[in-house]
PDB file of C-alpha atoms in Angstrom:
ATOM      1  CA  MET A 128     -57.021   5.650 -35.242  1.00  0.00           C
ATOM      2  CA  THR A 129     -54.440   2.945 -35.899  1.00  0.00           C
ATOM      3  CA  MET A 130     -55.067  -0.804 -35.688  1.00  0.00           C
ATOM      4  CA  HIS A 131     -52.108  -3.147 -35.276  1.00  0.00           C
ATOM      5  CA  ASN A 132     -51.394  -6.849 -35.437  1.00  0.00           C
ATOM      6  CA  TYR A 133     -54.407  -7.512 -37.583  1.00  0.00           C
ATOM      7  CA  ARG A 134     -54.522  -9.871 -40.552  1.00  0.00           C
ATOM      8  CA  GLU A 135     -57.297  -9.884 -43.124  1.00  0.00           C
ATOM      9  CA  ASP A 136     -58.203 -13.321 -44.418  1.00  0.00           C
ATOM     10  CA  PHE A 137     -60.707 -12.841 -47.182  1.00  0.00           C
ATOM     11  CA  SER A 138     -61.181 -14.567 -50.521  1.00  0.00           C
ATOM     12  CA  ILE A 139     -62.872 -13.107 -53.589  1.00  0.00           C
ATOM     13  CA  LYS A 140     -64.027 -15.896 -55.847  1.00  0.00           C
ATOM     14  CA  SER A 141     -64.931 -13.807 -58.856  1.00  0.00           C
ATOM     15  CA  SER A 142     -62.369 -12.425 -61.282  1.00  0.00           C
ATOM     16  CA  SER A 143     -63.206  -8.824 -60.465  1.00  0.00           C
ATOM     17  CA  ASP A 144     -60.993  -5.944 -61.500  1.00  0.00           C
ATOM     18  CA  ASP A 145     -58.864  -3.858 -59.133  1.00  0.00           C
ATOM     19  CA  ILE A 146     -61.580  -1.261 -58.657  1.00  0.00           C
ATOM     20  CA  PHE A 147     -64.004  -3.857 -57.365  1.00  0.00           C
ATOM     21  CA  LYS A 148     -61.372  -5.305 -55.034  1.00  0.00           C
ATOM     22  CA  LYS A 149     -60.527  -1.889 -53.622  1.00  0.00           C
ATOM     23  CA  ALA A 150     -64.204  -1.151 -53.050  1.00  0.00           C
ATOM     24  CA  TYR A 151     -64.622  -4.525 -51.355  1.00  0.00           C
ATOM     25  CA  HIS A 152     -61.747  -3.966 -48.935  1.00  0.00           C
ATOM     26  CA  HIS A 153     -62.884  -0.404 -48.286  1.00  0.00           C
ATOM     27  CA  SER A 154     -66.304  -1.770 -47.328  1.00  0.00           C
ATOM     28  CA  CYS A 155     -64.625  -4.232 -44.944  1.00  0.00           C
ATOM     29  CA  ARG A 156     -62.651  -1.432 -43.293  1.00  0.00           C
ATOM     30  CA  ILE A 157     -65.837   0.599 -42.836  1.00  0.00           C
ATOM     31  CA  ARG A 158     -67.469  -2.378 -41.144  1.00  0.00           C
ATOM     32  CA  LEU A 159     -64.485  -2.775 -38.847  1.00  0.00           C
ATOM     33  CA  LEU A 160     -64.661   0.872 -37.845  1.00  0.00           C
ATOM     34  CA  LYS A 161     -68.277   0.303 -36.843  1.00  0.00           C
ATOM     35  CA  ILE A 162     -66.888  -1.968 -34.131  1.00  0.00           C
ATOM     36  CA  PHE A 163     -63.772  -0.077 -33.102  1.00  0.00           C
ATOM     37  CA  LEU A 164     -65.068   3.490 -32.987  1.00  0.00           C
ATOM     38  CA  PRO A 165     -67.997   2.695 -30.656  1.00  0.00           C
ATOM     39  CA  LEU A 166     -65.675   0.646 -28.436  1.00  0.00           C
ATOM     40  CA  VAL A 167     -63.199   3.520 -28.175  1.00  0.00           C
ATOM     41  CA  ALA A 168     -66.008   5.987 -27.424  1.00  0.00           C
ATOM     42  CA  LEU A 169     -67.252   3.715 -24.655  1.00  0.00           C
ATOM     43  CA  ILE A 170     -63.813   3.345 -23.076  1.00  0.00           C
ATOM     44  CA  ILE A 171     -63.304   7.124 -23.057  1.00  0.00           C
ATOM     45  CA  ALA A 172     -66.778   7.648 -21.543  1.00  0.00           C
ATOM     46  CA  LEU A 173     -66.056   4.950 -18.965  1.00  0.00           C
ATOM     47  CA  VAL A 174     -62.780   6.574 -17.936  1.00  0.00           C
ATOM     48  CA  PHE A 175     -64.365  10.036 -17.614  1.00  0.00           C
ATOM     49  CA  SER A 176     -67.358   8.807 -15.618  1.00  0.00           C
ATOM     50  CA  TRP A 177     -65.301   6.667 -13.230  1.00  0.00           C
ATOM     51  CA  PHE A 178     -63.074   9.659 -12.515  1.00  0.00           C
ATOM     52  CA  ILE A 179     -66.110  11.694 -11.434  1.00  0.00           C
ATOM     53  CA  PHE A 180     -67.521   8.808  -9.400  1.00  0.00           C
ATOM     54  CA  PHE A 181     -64.389   8.309  -7.335  1.00  0.00           C
ATOM     55  CA  SER A 182     -63.924  12.039  -6.827  1.00  0.00           C
ATOM     56  CA  LEU A 183     -67.388  12.230  -5.271  1.00  0.00           C
ATOM     57  CA  TYR A 184     -66.847   9.040  -3.277  1.00  0.00           C
ATOM     58  CA  ALA A 185     -63.724  10.468  -1.641  1.00  0.00           C
ATOM     59  CA  SER A 186     -65.730  13.375  -0.208  1.00  0.00           C
ATOM     60  CA  SER A 187     -68.819  11.416   0.852  1.00  0.00           C
ATOM     61  CA  GLY A 188     -69.729   9.879   4.198  1.00  0.00           C
ATOM     62  CA  ASN A 189     -68.986   6.228   5.002  1.00  0.00           C
ATOM     63  CA  VAL A 190     -70.070   3.630   7.518  1.00  0.00           C
ATOM     64  CA  VAL A 191     -67.211   2.597   9.829  1.00  0.00           C
ATOM     65  CA  LEU A 192     -66.975  -1.095  10.664  1.00  0.00           C
ATOM     66  CA  LYS A 193     -64.354  -3.337  12.251  1.00  0.00           C
ATOM     67  CA  SER A 194     -63.221  -6.804  11.321  1.00  0.00           C
ATOM     68  CA  GLU A 195     -63.700  -9.770  13.633  1.00  0.00           C
ATOM     69  CA  ASP A 196     -60.175  -9.517  15.025  1.00  0.00           C
ATOM     70  CA  ASP A 197     -60.903  -5.847  15.847  1.00  0.00           C
ATOM     71  CA  GLU A 198     -57.604  -4.769  14.299  1.00  0.00           C
ATOM     72  CA  ILE A 199     -58.449  -3.671  10.792  1.00  0.00           C
ATOM     73  CA  VAL A 200     -60.872  -0.776  10.455  1.00  0.00           C
ATOM     74  CA  LYS A 201     -62.839  -0.883   7.220  1.00  0.00           C
ATOM     75  CA  LEU A 202     -64.917   1.904   5.710  1.00  0.00           C
ATOM     76  CA  ILE A 203     -67.932   0.553   3.846  1.00  0.00           C
ATOM     77  CA  MET A 204     -70.603   2.204   1.724  1.00  0.00           C
ATOM     78  CA  VAL A 205     -73.547  -0.089   0.945  1.00  0.00           C
ATOM     79  CA  ASN A 206     -75.497   0.318  -2.311  1.00  0.00           C
ATOM     80  CA  PRO A 207     -74.008   3.685  -3.305  1.00  0.00           C
ATOM     81  CA  ARG A 208     -75.438   5.366  -6.387  1.00  0.00           C
ATOM     82  CA  LEU A 209     -74.148   8.278  -8.410  1.00  0.00           C
ATOM     83  CA  GLU A 210     -76.481   9.999 -10.861  1.00  0.00           C
ATOM     84  CA  SER A 211     -75.637  13.122 -12.820  1.00  0.00           C
ATOM     85  CA  TYR A 212     -75.605  14.754 -16.241  1.00  0.00           C
ATOM     86  CA  THR A 213     -72.855  15.492 -18.724  1.00  0.00           C
ATOM     87  CA  ASN A 214     -72.247  18.952 -20.203  1.00  0.00           C
ATOM     88  CA  SER A 215     -74.517  17.929 -23.090  1.00  0.00           C
ATOM     89  CA  HIS A 216     -77.309  17.089 -20.598  1.00  0.00           C
ATOM     90  CA  LYS A 217     -77.001  13.320 -20.973  1.00  0.00           C
ATOM     91  CA  LEU A 218     -77.848  11.244 -17.906  1.00  0.00           C
ATOM     92  CA  TYR A 219     -75.304   8.800 -16.497  1.00  0.00           C
ATOM     93  CA  TRP A 220     -75.356   6.746 -13.324  1.00  0.00           C
ATOM     94  CA  PHE A 221     -73.344   4.181 -11.359  1.00  0.00           C
ATOM     95  CA  GLU A 222     -74.384   1.693  -8.739  1.00  0.00           C
ATOM     96  CA  ALA A 223     -72.426  -0.813  -6.652  1.00  0.00           C
ATOM     97  CA  GLN A 224     -73.541  -3.342  -4.091  1.00  0.00           C
ATOM     98  CA  GLU A 225     -70.633  -2.330  -1.881  1.00  0.00           C
ATOM     99  CA  VAL A 226     -67.706   0.097  -1.904  1.00  0.00           C
ATOM    100  CA  PHE A 227     -65.048  -0.435   0.757  1.00  0.00           C
ATOM    101  CA  GLN A 228     -61.664   0.816   1.977  1.00  0.00           C
ATOM    102  CA  ASP A 229     -59.487  -0.544   4.787  1.00  0.00           C
ATOM    103  CA  SER A 230     -56.965   1.201   7.030  1.00  0.00           C
ATOM    104  CA  ILE A 231     -53.981  -0.827   5.814  1.00  0.00           C
ATOM    105  CA  ARG A 232     -54.354   0.048   2.125  1.00  0.00           C
ATOM    106  CA  SER A 233     -56.153   3.357   2.359  1.00  0.00           C
ATOM    107  CA  GLU A 234     -55.157   4.305  -1.188  1.00  0.00           C
ATOM    108  CA  VAL A 235     -57.211   1.418  -2.626  1.00  0.00           C
ATOM    109  CA  ILE A 236     -61.001   1.428  -2.936  1.00  0.00           C
ATOM    110  CA  GLY A 237     -62.757  -1.880  -3.636  1.00  0.00           C
ATOM    111  CA  LEU A 238     -66.072  -2.334  -5.421  1.00  0.00           C
ATOM    112  CA  GLN A 239     -68.500  -5.233  -5.699  1.00  0.00           C
ATOM    113  CA  GLY A 240     -71.483  -5.683  -8.007  1.00  0.00           C
ATOM    114  CA  ILE A 241     -71.013  -2.764 -10.408  1.00  0.00           C
ATOM    115  CA  ILE A 242     -73.638  -1.627 -12.911  1.00  0.00           C
ATOM    116  CA  ALA A 243     -73.686   1.626 -14.847  1.00  0.00           C
ATOM    117  CA  GLU A 244     -75.257   3.522 -17.707  1.00  0.00           C
ATOM    118  CA  ILE A 245     -72.768   5.658 -19.604  1.00  0.00           C
ATOM    119  CA  PRO A 246     -73.537   8.221 -22.338  1.00  0.00           C
ATOM    120  CA  SER A 247     -71.422   7.757 -25.451  1.00  0.00           C
ATOM    121  CA  GLY A 248     -72.296  10.575 -27.805  1.00  0.00           C
ATOM    122  CA  LYS A 249     -74.272   9.686 -30.929  1.00  0.00           C
ATOM    123  CA  LEU A 250     -74.139   6.014 -29.962  1.00  0.00           C
ATOM    124  CA  GLY A 251     -76.689   6.553 -27.219  1.00  0.00           C
ATOM    125  CA  PRO A 252     -76.372   5.065 -23.741  1.00  0.00           C
ATOM    126  CA  ALA A 253     -74.043   2.149 -23.037  1.00  0.00           C
ATOM    127  CA  PHE A 254     -74.350  -0.254 -20.149  1.00  0.00           C
ATOM    128  CA  LEU A 255     -71.579  -1.675 -17.983  1.00  0.00           C
ATOM    129  CA  GLN A 256     -71.902  -4.702 -15.732  1.00  0.00           C
ATOM    130  CA  ALA A 257     -68.887  -5.873 -13.697  1.00  0.00           C
ATOM    131  CA  GLN A 258     -68.487  -8.307 -10.817  1.00  0.00           C
ATOM    132  CA  SER A 259     -65.775  -6.404  -8.970  1.00  0.00           C
ATOM    133  CA  GLY A 260     -62.940  -3.912  -9.237  1.00  0.00           C
ATOM    134  CA  THR A 261     -60.371  -1.870  -7.334  1.00  0.00           C
ATOM    135  CA  TYR A 262     -59.398   1.776  -7.677  1.00  0.00           C
ATOM    136  CA  ASP A 263     -55.971   3.134  -6.686  1.00  0.00           C
ATOM    137  CA  HIS A 264     -56.577   6.848  -6.141  1.00  0.00           C
ATOM    138  CA  ILE A 265     -52.856   7.654  -5.813  1.00  0.00           C
ATOM    139  CA  ASN A 266     -51.987   6.263  -9.242  1.00  0.00           C
ATOM    140  CA  ASN A 267     -55.457   6.966 -10.689  1.00  0.00           C
ATOM    141  CA  HIS A 268     -55.708   3.363 -11.815  1.00  0.00           C
ATOM    142  CA  LEU A 269     -58.817   1.183 -12.086  1.00  0.00           C
ATOM    143  CA  GLN A 270     -58.587  -2.608 -12.233  1.00  0.00           C
ATOM    144  CA  LEU A 271     -61.594  -4.710 -13.160  1.00  0.00           C
ATOM    145  CA  ASP A 272     -60.348  -8.106 -12.002  1.00  0.00           C
ATOM    146  CA  LYS A 273     -63.331 -10.277 -12.913  1.00  0.00           C
ATOM    147  CA  PRO A 274     -65.494 -10.645 -16.042  1.00  0.00           C
ATOM    148  CA  PHE A 275     -67.375  -7.565 -17.201  1.00  0.00           C
ATOM    149  CA  THR A 276     -69.505  -6.609 -20.175  1.00  0.00           C
ATOM    150  CA  ILE A 277     -70.132  -3.365 -22.053  1.00  0.00           C
ATOM    151  CA  LYS A 278     -73.237  -3.218 -24.237  1.00  0.00           C
ATOM    152  CA  THR A 279     -74.539  -0.424 -26.458  1.00  0.00           C
ATOM    153  CA  GLN A 280     -78.109   0.474 -27.272  1.00  0.00           C
ATOM    154  CA  ASP A 281     -77.682  -0.962 -30.792  1.00  0.00           C
ATOM    155  CA  ASN A 282     -76.520  -4.319 -29.384  1.00  0.00           C
ATOM    156  CA  MET A 283     -72.770  -4.084 -29.738  1.00  0.00           C
ATOM    157  CA  VAL A 284     -71.368  -6.247 -26.933  1.00  0.00           C
ATOM    158  CA  ALA A 285     -67.775  -6.239 -25.643  1.00  0.00           C
ATOM    159  CA  GLN A 286     -66.981  -9.074 -23.231  1.00  0.00           C
ATOM    160  CA  PHE A 287     -63.834  -8.984 -21.081  1.00  0.00           C
ATOM    161  CA  ILE A 288     -62.325 -11.389 -18.550  1.00  0.00           C
ATOM    162  CA  ALA A 289     -60.433  -8.555 -16.818  1.00  0.00           C
ATOM    163  CA  ALA A 290     -58.807  -5.219 -17.663  1.00  0.00           C
ATOM    164  CA  ASP A 291     -56.535  -2.494 -16.301  1.00  0.00           C
ATOM    165  CA  ILE A 292     -57.550   1.106 -16.986  1.00  0.00           C
ATOM    166  CA  ASP A 293     -55.260   4.112 -16.561  1.00  0.00           C
ATOM    167  CA  LEU A 294     -57.694   6.941 -15.878  1.00  0.00           C
ATOM    168  CA  SER A 295     -55.044   9.658 -16.269  1.00  0.00           C
ATOM    169  CA  GLU A 296     -53.871   8.525 -19.707  1.00  0.00           C
ATOM    170  CA  GLY A 297     -57.182   7.137 -20.961  1.00  0.00           C
ATOM    171  CA  GLN A 298     -55.677   3.728 -21.678  1.00  0.00           C
ATOM    172  CA  LEU A 299     -57.061   0.219 -21.316  1.00  0.00           C
ATOM    173  CA  LYS A 300     -55.173  -3.063 -21.528  1.00  0.00           C
ATOM    174  CA  THR A 301     -55.889  -6.713 -20.930  1.00  0.00           C
ATOM    175  CA  ASP A 302     -53.868  -9.868 -21.553  1.00  0.00           C
ATOM    176  CA  GLN A 303     -56.951 -12.063 -21.358  1.00  0.00           C
ATOM    177  CA  TYR A 304     -59.635 -13.127 -23.802  1.00  0.00           C
ATOM    178  CA  VAL A 305     -61.771 -10.424 -25.435  1.00  0.00           C
ATOM    179  CA  HIS A 306     -64.860 -10.909 -27.591  1.00  0.00           C
ATOM    180  CA  ILE A 307     -66.461  -7.975 -29.402  1.00  0.00           C
ATOM    181  CA  LYS A 308     -69.570  -8.631 -31.460  1.00  0.00           C
ATOM    182  CA  ARG A 309     -72.150  -6.735 -33.399  1.00  0.00           C
ATOM    183  CA  ALA A 310     -74.656  -7.599 -36.125  1.00  0.00           C
ATOM    184  CA  GLY A 311     -72.588  -9.055 -38.964  1.00  0.00           C
ATOM    185  CA  LEU A 312     -69.270  -8.752 -37.121  1.00  0.00           C
ATOM    186  CA  SER A 313     -67.359 -10.745 -34.527  1.00  0.00           C
ATOM    187  CA  LEU A 314     -63.825 -10.172 -33.238  1.00  0.00           C
ATOM    188  CA  LYS A 315     -61.960 -12.382 -30.760  1.00  0.00           C
ATOM    189  CA  ALA A 316     -58.442 -11.934 -29.381  1.00  0.00           C
ATOM    190  CA  ASN A 317     -56.331 -13.060 -26.434  1.00  0.00           C
ATOM    191  CA  ALA A 318     -55.111  -9.538 -25.629  1.00  0.00           C
ATOM    192  CA  LEU A 319     -56.129  -5.944 -26.274  1.00  0.00           C
ATOM    193  CA  GLN A 320     -54.586  -2.531 -25.689  1.00  0.00           C
ATOM    194  CA  ILE A 321     -56.233   0.830 -26.293  1.00  0.00           C
ATOM    195  CA  ARG A 322     -53.699   3.663 -26.160  1.00  0.00           C
ATOM    196  CA  GLU A 323     -53.598   7.427 -26.590  1.00  0.00           C
ATOM    197  CA  LYS A 324     -57.303   7.778 -25.718  1.00  0.00           C
ATOM    198  CA  GLY A 325     -58.354   5.476 -28.539  1.00  0.00           C
ATOM    199  CA  GLN A 326     -55.974   6.668 -31.247  1.00  0.00           C
ATOM    200  CA  LYS A 327     -54.225   3.283 -31.315  1.00  0.00           C
ATOM    201  CA  ILE A 328     -55.708  -0.177 -30.802  1.00  0.00           C
ATOM    202  CA  TYR A 329     -53.611  -3.343 -30.554  1.00  0.00           C
ATOM    203  CA  PHE A 330     -55.079  -6.845 -30.841  1.00  0.00           C
ATOM    204  CA  GLN A 331     -52.776  -9.742 -30.055  1.00  0.00           C
ATOM    205  CA  GLY A 332     -52.828 -13.497 -29.696  1.00  0.00           C
ATOM    206  CA  ASP A 333     -54.952 -15.740 -31.925  1.00  0.00           C
ATOM    207  CA  VAL A 334     -56.985 -12.917 -33.450  1.00  0.00           C
ATOM    208  CA  HIS A 335     -60.150 -14.101 -35.222  1.00  0.00           C
ATOM    209  CA  LEU A 336     -62.344 -11.787 -37.275  1.00  0.00           C
ATOM    210  CA  VAL A 337     -65.607 -12.899 -38.866  1.00  0.00           C
ATOM    211  CA  ILE A 338     -67.538 -10.586 -41.199  1.00  0.00           C
ATOM    212  CA  ASP A 339     -70.949 -11.518 -42.516  1.00  0.00           C
ATOM    213  CA  LYS A 340     -71.044 -10.071 -46.035  1.00  0.00           C
ATOM    214  CA  GLN A 341     -74.812 -10.277 -46.297  1.00  0.00           C
TER     215      GLN A 341
END
C-alpha cells in the first residue's frame, strides 16, 4: 500500500541516536497503518456488498407510482432490506428508507436513509450510515452525495461529506473534507482517493495528522 502527499511533522527532543530515531518513526508508521488498513478493508467490503445489493434489487419487485403531473412513472421500494452471508459465513445487511427509480433516468437508482452492517475480515463488523445516494447501474458507479459515516467495532470512525465509488475498479474518491479517527490517532484532509482496491491512498489539501504518543 502506498501513501502519497503526506508530511510527517514530529519533533524528538532528546539527543537519541539513529537507532532510536528509526524505531520511533517505524512505530509511527505502524500506528498509521492501523488507520489506513482498516479503512481500505472497509471500502473493499462496502464495494462488494453494494454490488450484491443492487444486483438483487434489479431482479426484485417494486411498487409503481405516478407523480402528481401523471407524466413521470416512478418505481419505489419502501424500507427494503437485504440480509445475507459471505463465503466465510459472516452476516451482512443493508436497509434503506426508500429506493426509487424513474422512467426518465432508468439507469439511475436513488436511495434515502441508508444503514448497513458490513463484515470486514478480522476487524469484525463495520457500520455504515448515509443520508442518501445514487447508483448508476450502466457505469457501475455509486455516489454518496450527502454526509456519511463508517464505524468499526473497535471505534475507528471515518466521516465523509460525500464520495464517489467506482464499484468495478474498487476505487473511492472525494474532494471534500474527510476525518478519520481512532484511539490515539486523528487524520483530517480536504480530499481523499483510494485507488487500485486500496493499494494506493492519496490525501490532499491541508492534511493534518495527530498522533498521541502515550
